[in-house]
Amino acid sequence: MDFEEHRPMLLGLAYRLLGSMWDAEDVVQEAWLRWQATDHAEIREPRAFLLTVVSRLALDQLRSARVKRESYVGPWLPEPVATAEAGPLDTAELRDTVSYATLHLMERLSPPERAVFVLREAFELPYDQIAEIVGASVANARQLHHRAAQRLEQGRDRFQPTSEQHAELLLKFVAAASGGDLAALTDLLHEDVVAWNDGGGKVRAALRPIIGREKVSAFVSGLVSRYAFGEATLVEVNGHPAVLTSVAGSEQLVAIEIRDGRIHGLYGLLNPDKLSRVRTA
């Protein structure tokens, strides 16, 4: 059956557009219902048809989700997933667009910009097909892609570390933090580091991003001195290493984004609703 053959790809697309696998699964299920109700003899290219249906459904959901996220308690961070659940990662573009840092950066984009960027970068669709999906002219689709790429480029390092380098820096951070080595901890942080914590109002967490090396270092040191941390386990999430641990009895996932060899983005996921897909990572 064509649909089941394409399901992993469709989930990967919807997840990149929505930053939530729960929502992505809802979108793909709705697409399946539409597929069932369509005369397959009239569909010349099932992949193109399903990409279009899922993209449009996800765009509609993304527009309403953005309104909900404005009333979210504290920073809203994407739902992380075990790399094995993220769909095909056969190309560098597929892997890059599912990375946690990129998903977080894509929250800056408008829904059409995000759709055009993902469809072009990750799925290599031609501009005429993308234009039809998002309801724009080809020239406008090109402009949306250019604008999205520019906005994302401002937040990313051109030189991406290897998985081994990523894991090494992350484990150094955990060791420095848990050992109370403030100097070593500070040295691992980029001057412009930002820390985000997502408790979703269910677990106590910082309600605003923490900006700057000194403030982030003091914040992490304060947490370690105040709360009991559990054993740190290295897991593979969104194509990169992350650490699963516990803070005062609550599970937490720690992911990082690297720039110039130091930690530039620090993501703390504490909302239990967002951790179900990383426990088996």
GROMACS .gro file of C-alpha atoms in nm:
model
  281
    1MET     CA    1   0.000   0.000   0.000
    2ASP     CA    2   0.140   0.337  -0.099
    3PHE     CA    3   0.042   0.517   0.220
    4GLU     CA    4   0.225   0.284   0.460
    5GLU     CA    5   0.532   0.300   0.237
    6HIS     CA    6   0.536   0.679   0.275
    7ARG     CA    7   0.426   0.702   0.642
    8PRO     CA    8   0.779   0.747   0.796
    9MET     CA    9   0.855   1.026   0.548
   10LEU     CA   10   0.520   1.194   0.614
   11LEU     CA   11   0.571   1.180   0.991
   12GLY     CA   12   0.916   1.332   0.944
   13LEU     CA   13   0.768   1.614   0.737
   14ALA     CA   14   0.485   1.691   0.979
   15TYR     CA   15   0.723   1.678   1.277
   16ARG     CA   16   0.961   1.928   1.115
   17LEU     CA   17   0.670   2.162   1.047
   18LEU     CA   18   0.509   2.134   1.392
   19GLY     CA   19   0.790   2.055   1.638
   20SER     CA   20   0.558   1.803   1.804
   21MET     CA   21   0.535   1.433   1.722
   22TRP     CA   22   0.194   1.414   1.892
   23ASP     CA   23   0.059   1.674   1.651
   24ALA     CA   24   0.248   1.517   1.359
   25GLU     CA   25   0.079   1.183   1.422
   26ASP     CA   26  -0.263   1.352   1.425
   27VAL     CA   27  -0.187   1.519   1.092
   28VAL     CA   28  -0.068   1.195   0.931
   29GLN     CA   29  -0.375   1.010   1.057
   30GLU     CA   30  -0.599   1.276   0.903
   31ALA     CA   31  -0.403   1.245   0.579
   32TRP     CA   32  -0.461   0.869   0.586
   33LEU     CA   33  -0.838   0.925   0.619
   34ARG     CA   34  -0.829   1.158   0.317
   35TRP     CA   35  -0.623   0.904   0.125
   36GLN     CA   36  -0.883   0.637   0.201
   37ALA     CA   37  -1.162   0.862   0.078
   38THR     CA   38  -0.987   0.946  -0.252
   39ASP     CA   39  -1.013   0.752  -0.577
   40HIS     CA   40  -0.656   0.624  -0.614
   41ALA     CA   41  -0.697   0.585  -0.989
   42GLU     CA   42  -0.702   0.964  -1.012
   43ILE     CA   43  -0.370   1.004  -0.824
   44ARG     CA   44  -0.077   0.997  -1.065
   45GLU     CA   45   0.195   1.052  -0.804
   46PRO     CA   46   0.104   0.926  -0.455
   47ARG     CA   47   0.417   1.078  -0.294
   48ALA     CA   48   0.344   1.426  -0.430
   49PHE     CA   49  -0.025   1.396  -0.338
   50LEU     CA   50   0.053   1.289   0.021
   51LEU     CA   51   0.325   1.552   0.068
   52THR     CA   52   0.073   1.816  -0.037
   53VAL     CA   53  -0.203   1.689   0.194
   54VAL     CA   54   0.026   1.657   0.498
   55SER     CA   55   0.190   1.997   0.437
   56ARG     CA   56  -0.143   2.178   0.412
   57LEU     CA   57  -0.286   2.004   0.719
   58ALA     CA   58   0.030   2.082   0.915
   59LEU     CA   59   0.023   2.446   0.804
   60ASP     CA   60  -0.334   2.482   0.931
   61GLN     CA   61  -0.238   2.323   1.262
   62LEU     CA   62   0.078   2.532   1.293
   63ARG     CA   63  -0.119   2.855   1.261
   64SER     CA   64  -0.351   2.757   1.548
   65ALA     CA   65  -0.063   2.611   1.752
   66ARG     CA   66   0.123   2.942   1.744
   67VAL     CA   67  -0.170   3.108   1.919
   68LYS     CA   68  -0.170   2.839   2.191
   69ARG     CA   69   0.206   2.866   2.238
   70GLU     CA   70   0.174   3.236   2.314
   71SER     CA   71  -0.015   3.143   2.634
   72TYR     CA   72   0.221   2.858   2.726
   73VAL     CA   73   0.376   2.881   3.074
   74GLY     CA   74   0.742   2.973   3.021
   75PRO     CA   75   0.941   2.910   2.702
   76TRP     CA   76   0.788   2.661   2.456
   77LEU     CA   77   1.043   2.411   2.329
   78PRO     CA   78   0.987   2.145   2.060
   79GLU     CA   79   0.907   1.791   2.166
   80PRO     CA   80   1.231   1.589   2.134
   81VAL     CA   81   1.220   1.242   1.978
   82ALA     CA   82   1.457   0.947   1.970
   83THR     CA   83   1.655   0.966   1.645
   84ALA     CA   84   1.509   0.633   1.531
   85GLU     CA   85   1.159   0.784   1.545
   86ALA     CA   86   1.244   1.096   1.343
   87GLY     CA   87   1.182   0.939   1.002
   88PRO     CA   88   1.438   0.893   0.722
   89LEU     CA   89   1.769   1.074   0.777
   90ASP     CA   90   1.938   0.967   0.454
   91THR     CA   91   2.077   1.310   0.365
   92ALA     CA   92   2.263   1.583   0.552
   93GLU     CA   93   1.963   1.813   0.491
   94LEU     CA   94   1.716   1.568   0.645
   95ARG     CA   95   1.943   1.530   0.948
   96ASP     CA   96   2.005   1.904   0.984
   97THR     CA   97   1.639   2.004   0.963
   98VAL     CA   98   1.541   1.760   1.238
   99SER     CA   99   1.818   1.866   1.478
  100TYR     CA  100   1.686   2.010   1.802
  101ALA     CA  101   1.859   2.344   1.757
  102THR     CA  102   1.716   2.386   1.406
  103LEU     CA  103   1.364   2.294   1.516
  104HIS     CA  104   1.392   2.556   1.788
  105LEU     CA  105   1.523   2.817   1.545
  106MET     CA  106   1.236   2.743   1.304
  107GLU     CA  107   0.994   2.878   1.565
  108ARG     CA  108   1.114   3.222   1.448
  109LEU     CA  109   0.968   3.164   1.102
  110SER     CA  110   0.615   3.233   0.984
  111PRO     CA  111   0.418   2.916   0.898
  112PRO     CA  112   0.461   2.968   0.520
  113GLU     CA  113   0.836   3.036   0.561
  114ARG     CA  114   0.875   2.721   0.767
  115ALA     CA  115   0.683   2.509   0.518
  116VAL     CA  116   0.878   2.639   0.218
  117PHE     CA  117   1.211   2.595   0.397
  118VAL     CA  118   1.139   2.235   0.504
  119LEU     CA  119   0.993   2.129   0.170
  120ARG     CA  120   1.286   2.276  -0.021
  121GLU     CA  121   1.576   2.192   0.212
  122ALA     CA  122   1.474   1.853   0.350
  123PHE     CA  123   1.253   1.713   0.074
  124GLU     CA  124   1.405   1.890  -0.228
  125LEU     CA  125   1.071   1.976  -0.387
  126PRO     CA  126   1.076   2.205  -0.693
  127TYR     CA  127   0.955   2.559  -0.636
  128ASP     CA  128   0.648   2.517  -0.858
  129GLN     CA  129   0.524   2.229  -0.642
  130ILE     CA  130   0.605   2.418  -0.319
  131ALA     CA  131   0.421   2.724  -0.450
  132GLU     CA  132   0.111   2.515  -0.517
  133ILE     CA  133   0.123   2.361  -0.169
  134VAL     CA  134   0.150   2.692   0.019
  135GLY     CA  135  -0.077   2.887  -0.215
  136ALA     CA  136   0.185   3.130  -0.343
  137SER     CA  137   0.348   3.222  -0.673
  138VAL     CA  138   0.678   3.057  -0.766
  139ALA     CA  139   0.857   3.392  -0.722
  140ASN     CA  140   0.702   3.433  -0.377
  141ALA     CA  141   0.798   3.077  -0.279
  142ARG     CA  142   1.159   3.153  -0.375
  143GLN     CA  143   1.148   3.471  -0.170
  144LEU     CA  144   1.003   3.288   0.132
  145HIS     CA  145   1.280   3.029   0.112
  146HIS     CA  146   1.550   3.294   0.083
  147ARG     CA  147   1.410   3.487   0.379
  148ALA     CA  148   1.380   3.172   0.593
  149ALA     CA  149   1.731   3.054   0.508
  150GLN     CA  150   1.873   3.396   0.596
  151ARG     CA  151   1.694   3.408   0.931
  152LEU     CA  152   1.810   3.059   1.024
  153GLU     CA  153   2.166   3.121   0.907
  154GLN     CA  154   2.197   3.402   1.163
  155GLY     CA  155   2.143   3.152   1.443
  156ARG     CA  156   2.357   2.861   1.324
  157ASP     CA  157   2.724   2.773   1.309
  158ARG     CA  158   2.848   2.691   0.959
  159PHE     CA  159   3.091   2.436   1.103
  160GLN     CA  160   2.884   2.162   1.260
  161PRO     CA  161   3.067   1.936   1.509
  162THR     CA  162   3.071   1.560   1.467
  163SER     CA  163   2.850   1.345   1.686
  164GLU     CA  164   3.158   1.250   1.890
  165GLN     CA  165   3.256   1.615   1.946
  166HIS     CA  166   2.895   1.695   2.040
  167ALA     CA  167   2.887   1.414   2.297
  168GLU     CA  168   3.229   1.509   2.435
  169LEU     CA  169   3.130   1.871   2.499
  170LEU     CA  170   2.798   1.766   2.651
  171LEU     CA  171   2.964   1.520   2.890
  172LYS     CA  172   3.226   1.781   2.987
  173PHE     CA  173   2.940   2.018   3.070
  174VAL     CA  174   2.765   1.754   3.285
  175ALA     CA  175   3.091   1.672   3.466
  176ALA     CA  176   3.174   2.038   3.534
  177ALA     CA  177   2.821   2.114   3.654
  178SER     CA  178   2.785   1.808   3.876
  179GLY     CA  179   3.138   1.855   4.015
  180GLY     CA  180   3.073   2.218   4.102
  181ASP     CA  181   3.369   2.334   3.891
  182LEU     CA  182   3.251   2.685   3.813
  183ALA     CA  183   3.561   2.784   3.615
  184ALA     CA  184   3.543   2.475   3.391
  185LEU     CA  185   3.168   2.519   3.349
  186THR     CA  186   3.202   2.884   3.247
  187ASP     CA  187   3.479   2.801   3.001
  188LEU     CA  188   3.251   2.558   2.816
  189LEU     CA  189   2.988   2.826   2.754
  190HIS     CA  190   2.982   3.066   2.458
  191GLU     CA  191   2.985   3.434   2.550
  192ASP     CA  192   2.635   3.471   2.403
  193VAL     CA  193   2.493   3.144   2.542
  194VAL     CA  194   2.117   3.125   2.605
  195ALA     CA  195   1.950   2.868   2.831
  196TRP     CA  196   1.584   2.773   2.782
  197ASN     CA  197   1.385   2.563   3.028
  198ASP     CA  198   1.047   2.411   2.944
  199GLY     CA  199   0.843   2.293   3.240
  200GLY     CA  200   0.509   2.372   3.076
  201GLY     CA  201   0.367   2.484   3.410
  202LYS     CA  202   0.383   2.122   3.531
  203VAL     CA  203   0.737   2.121   3.668
  204ARG     CA  204   0.917   2.415   3.822
  205ALA     CA  205   1.144   2.579   3.563
  206ALA     CA  206   1.280   2.921   3.470
  207LEU     CA  207   1.001   3.121   3.306
  208ARG     CA  208   1.231   3.327   3.083
  209PRO     CA  209   1.542   3.252   2.878
  210ILE     CA  210   1.868   3.308   3.067
  211ILE     CA  211   2.115   3.504   2.856
  212GLY     CA  212   2.493   3.538   2.879
  213ARG     CA  213   2.782   3.324   3.004
  214GLU     CA  214   2.792   3.455   3.363
  215LYS     CA  215   2.416   3.431   3.420
  216VAL     CA  216   2.385   3.082   3.269
  217SER     CA  217   2.685   2.960   3.467
  218ALA     CA  218   2.539   3.098   3.790
  219PHE     CA  219   2.197   2.949   3.707
  220VAL     CA  220   2.337   2.599   3.646
  221SER     CA  221   2.559   2.617   3.955
  222GLY     CA  222   2.263   2.725   4.165
  223LEU     CA  223   2.051   2.435   4.042
  224VAL     CA  224   2.322   2.179   4.117
  225SER     CA  225   2.381   2.315   4.468
  226ARG     CA  226   2.009   2.330   4.548
  227TYR     CA  227   1.866   2.011   4.397
  228ALA     CA  228   1.958   1.646   4.381
  229PHE     CA  229   2.048   1.533   4.028
  230GLY     CA  230   2.016   1.171   3.917
  231GLU     CA  231   2.257   0.971   3.706
  232ALA     CA  232   2.315   1.116   3.359
  233THR     CA  233   2.246   0.887   3.062
  234LEU     CA  234   2.361   0.971   2.711
  235VAL     CA  235   2.078   0.928   2.458
  236GLU     CA  236   2.045   0.988   2.082
  237VAL     CA  237   1.780   1.254   2.020
  238ASN     CA  238   1.697   1.438   1.696
  239GLY     CA  239   2.014   1.310   1.533
  240HIS     CA  240   2.246   1.428   1.812
  241PRO     CA  241   2.354   1.319   2.161
  242ALA     CA  242   2.161   1.454   2.460
  243VAL     CA  243   2.155   1.370   2.831
  244LEU     CA  244   1.861   1.224   3.021
  245THR     CA  245   1.875   1.279   3.395
  246SER     CA  246   1.651   1.378   3.685
  247VAL     CA  247   1.626   1.693   3.895
  248ALA     CA  248   1.465   1.666   4.239
  249GLY     CA  249   1.291   1.351   4.122
  250SER     CA  250   1.162   1.495   3.791
  251GLU     CA  251   1.297   1.374   3.458
  252GLN     CA  252   1.493   1.621   3.249
  253LEU     CA  253   1.647   1.608   2.904
  254VAL     CA  254   1.943   1.836   2.838
  255ALA     CA  255   2.033   1.916   2.478
  256ILE     CA  256   2.288   2.165   2.347
  257GLU     CA  257   2.364   2.369   2.036
  258ILE     CA  258   2.730   2.440   1.963
  259ARG     CA  259   2.896   2.746   1.813
  260ASP     CA  260   3.270   2.810   1.786
  261GLY     CA  261   3.336   2.493   1.987
  262ARG     CA  262   3.135   2.610   2.289
  263ILE     CA  263   2.777   2.570   2.412
  264HIS     CA  264   2.568   2.844   2.252
  265GLY     CA  265   2.221   2.702   2.322
  266LEU     CA  266   2.125   2.503   2.633
  267TYR     CA  267   1.783   2.335   2.630
  268GLY     CA  268   1.631   2.187   2.946
  269LEU     CA  269   1.314   1.982   2.886
  270LEU     CA  270   1.123   1.910   3.208
  271ASN     CA  271   0.761   1.902   3.086
  272PRO     CA  272   0.678   1.530   3.132
  273ASP     CA  273   0.436   1.540   2.837
  274LYS     CA  274   0.732   1.601   2.604
  275LEU     CA  275   0.964   1.329   2.733
  276SER     CA  276   0.777   1.009   2.648
  277ARG     CA  277   0.961   0.965   2.316
  278VAL     CA  278   1.313   1.000   2.451
  279ARG     CA  279   1.303   0.753   2.740
  280THR     CA  280   1.389   0.467   2.503
  281ALA     CA  281   1.630   0.673   2.290
   0.00000   0.00000   0.00000
